[in-house]
Tab-separated table of C-alpha atoms in Angstrom:
chain	number	residue	atom	x	y	z
A	1	MET	CA	-26.677	-9.064	15.565
A	2	ASP	CA	-24.349	-7.480	18.157
A	3	ALA	CA	-24.154	-10.650	20.271
A	4	PHE	CA	-23.205	-12.709	17.259
A	5	LYS	CA	-20.707	-10.138	16.154
A	6	ALA	CA	-19.109	-10.091	19.627
A	7	LYS	CA	-18.735	-13.908	19.572
A	8	GLY	CA	-17.282	-13.647	16.076
A	9	ASN	CA	-14.769	-11.017	17.224
A	10	GLU	CA	-13.709	-13.232	20.160
A	11	ALA	CA	-13.124	-16.193	17.846
A	12	PHE	CA	-11.287	-13.950	15.369
A	13	LYS	CA	-8.963	-12.643	18.094
A	14	ALA	CA	-8.239	-16.212	19.074
A	15	LYS	CA	-7.492	-17.054	15.369
A	16	GLN	CA	-10.380	-19.502	15.317
A	17	PHE	CA	-11.383	-18.429	11.863
A	18	PRO	CA	-13.987	-21.112	10.952
A	19	GLU	CA	-15.817	-20.372	14.225
A	20	ALA	CA	-15.603	-16.644	13.621
A	21	ILE	CA	-17.054	-17.142	10.118
A	22	ASP	CA	-19.995	-19.031	11.625
A	23	TRP	CA	-20.756	-16.201	14.083
A	24	TYR	CA	-20.308	-13.461	11.479
A	25	THR	CA	-22.620	-15.388	9.095
A	26	LYS	CA	-25.336	-15.595	11.808
A	27	ALA	CA	-24.941	-11.841	12.420
A	28	ILE	CA	-25.173	-11.052	8.718
A	29	GLU	CA	-28.309	-13.146	8.311
A	30	VAL	CA	-30.116	-10.789	10.730
A	31	ASP	CA	-30.045	-8.067	8.074
A	32	PRO	CA	-27.580	-8.647	5.199
A	33	ASN	CA	-28.346	-5.305	3.562
A	34	CYS	CA	-27.987	-2.898	6.485
A	35	GLU	CA	-25.002	-0.602	6.864
A	36	ALA	CA	-23.892	-2.437	10.060
A	37	ALA	CA	-23.496	-5.589	7.964
A	38	GLY	CA	-20.526	-3.855	6.265
A	39	ALA	CA	-18.296	-4.498	9.247
A	40	LEU	CA	-19.442	-8.135	9.399
A	41	TYR	CA	-18.661	-8.723	5.735
A	42	SER	CA	-15.258	-7.086	6.262
A	43	ASN	CA	-14.520	-9.187	9.298
A	44	ARG	CA	-15.601	-12.350	7.578
A	45	ALA	CA	-13.501	-11.446	4.541
A	46	ALA	CA	-10.503	-11.145	6.826
A	47	CYS	CA	-11.211	-14.704	8.104
A	48	PHE	CA	-11.548	-16.033	4.589
A	49	ASN	CA	-8.228	-14.381	3.636
A	50	SER	CA	-6.614	-15.974	6.620
A	51	LEU	CA	-7.959	-19.393	5.519
A	52	GLN	CA	-6.788	-18.715	1.938
A	53	GLN	CA	-10.404	-18.838	0.685
A	54	PHE	CA	-9.857	-15.868	-1.532
A	55	ASP	CA	-12.910	-16.098	-3.756
A	56	LYS	CA	-15.131	-15.954	-0.683
A	57	ALA	CA	-13.073	-13.003	0.663
A	58	ILE	CA	-13.527	-11.162	-2.651
A	59	ASN	CA	-17.299	-11.831	-2.517
A	60	ASP	CA	-17.483	-10.483	1.072
A	61	GLY	CA	-15.424	-7.471	0.047
A	62	ASP	CA	-17.935	-6.789	-2.681
A	63	ASN	CA	-20.814	-7.149	-0.240
A	64	CYS	CA	-19.146	-4.794	2.232
A	65	ILE	CA	-18.723	-2.242	-0.584
A	66	ARG	CA	-22.388	-2.714	-1.533
A	67	VAL	CA	-23.694	-1.822	1.941
A	68	ARG	CA	-20.955	0.709	2.858
A	69	PRO	CA	-19.553	2.150	-0.420
A	70	ASN	CA	-17.790	5.032	1.342
A	71	TRP	CA	-15.764	2.890	3.679
A	72	LEU	CA	-12.126	1.815	3.043
A	73	LYS	CA	-12.380	-1.706	4.519
A	74	GLY	CA	-14.426	-3.404	1.832
A	75	TYR	CA	-12.089	-2.259	-0.913
A	76	PHE	CA	-9.098	-3.149	1.207
A	77	ARG	CA	-10.289	-6.728	2.009
A	78	LYS	CA	-11.050	-7.271	-1.715
A	79	ALA	CA	-7.654	-5.930	-2.687
A	80	VAL	CA	-5.831	-8.241	-0.286
A	81	ALA	CA	-7.689	-11.267	-1.700
A	82	LEU	CA	-7.098	-10.257	-5.290
A	83	GLU	CA	-3.340	-9.701	-4.530
A	84	SER	CA	-3.189	-13.161	-2.895
A	85	THR	CA	-4.531	-14.733	-6.112
A	86	GLY	CA	-1.971	-12.961	-8.268
A	87	ARG	CA	-4.544	-10.651	-9.776
A	88	LEU	CA	-2.260	-7.667	-9.295
A	89	ASP	CA	-3.833	-5.195	-11.686
A	90	GLU	CA	-7.295	-5.712	-10.159
A	91	SER	CA	-5.772	-5.506	-6.698
A	92	VAL	CA	-4.228	-2.103	-7.448
A	93	LYS	CA	-7.604	-0.901	-8.657
A	94	ALA	CA	-9.250	-2.010	-5.421
A	95	TYR	CA	-6.482	-0.401	-3.308
A	96	GLN	CA	-6.954	2.817	-5.296
A	97	GLN	CA	-10.649	2.723	-4.600
A	98	SER	CA	-9.979	2.282	-0.883
A	99	LEU	CA	-7.568	5.240	-1.053
A	100	GLN	CA	-10.401	7.375	-2.506
A	101	GLN	CA	-12.299	6.759	0.734
A	102	GLU	CA	-9.330	7.588	2.953
A	103	PRO	CA	-6.639	9.437	0.922
A	104	ALA	CA	-4.093	9.754	3.788
A	105	ASN	CA	-3.991	6.020	4.510
A	106	GLU	CA	-0.288	5.198	4.491
A	107	GLU	CA	-0.762	1.430	4.568
A	108	VAL	CA	-2.726	1.570	1.378
A	109	GLN	CA	-0.325	3.982	-0.259
A	110	THR	CA	2.527	1.602	0.581
A	111	LYS	CA	0.629	-1.426	-0.875
A	112	ILE	CA	-0.036	0.415	-4.152
A	113	THR	CA	3.664	1.386	-4.454
A	114	GLN	CA	4.670	-2.243	-3.741
A	115	LEU	CA	2.291	-3.612	-6.295
A	116	HIS	CA	3.317	-1.168	-8.968
A	117	GLY	CA	6.849	-2.552	-8.504
A	118	GLU	CA	5.646	-6.098	-8.809
A	119	ILE	CA	3.604	-5.303	-11.897
A	120	ARG	CA	6.656	-3.562	-13.413
A	121	LYS	CA	8.824	-6.671	-12.816
A	122	ARG	CA	6.118	-8.915	-14.219
A	123	ASN	CA	5.747	-6.776	-17.364
A	124	GLU	CA	9.530	-6.720	-17.891
A	125	LYS	CA	9.603	-10.529	-17.862
A	126	ILE	CA	6.903	-10.602	-20.487
A	127	THR	CA	8.706	-8.359	-22.950
C-alpha cells in the first residue's frame, strides 16, 4: 500500500493526475476499508477535482468519511467538489462538517463565509 501511495504522491506533485489516480486506486485495493485508505481516498478525490470529475471526487470524499469520520479532509474534498458543481447549500453543509472536526481551521471558515455570500446573492436573484 505504501509503495503505491508514494508513487501516487510523486505523480500528484508532478500534476500527472490520471497516473496518480491509478496508483492511489492500486493502494486502495489493498484494503479499501482500513483507516489508512482515508488518505488515499482524499488524495484521489483531489486528483478527480483537478480533472473536473466532480462526481468521482464526491464519491471518494464519502469513502474517506466512511473510513475516517473524524478527519477534516474527506468532508473538505467533498465540499470542494459540491461547490464546483454549483451545489452550494450541500457544499456549505460539508464544509461545516469538516469544521466540526477541526474548529479552528481558517481556510474552512473562509470558504463557509464566501459561500454564504454567494448563496445570499443567488437567493436575492430568485426573489
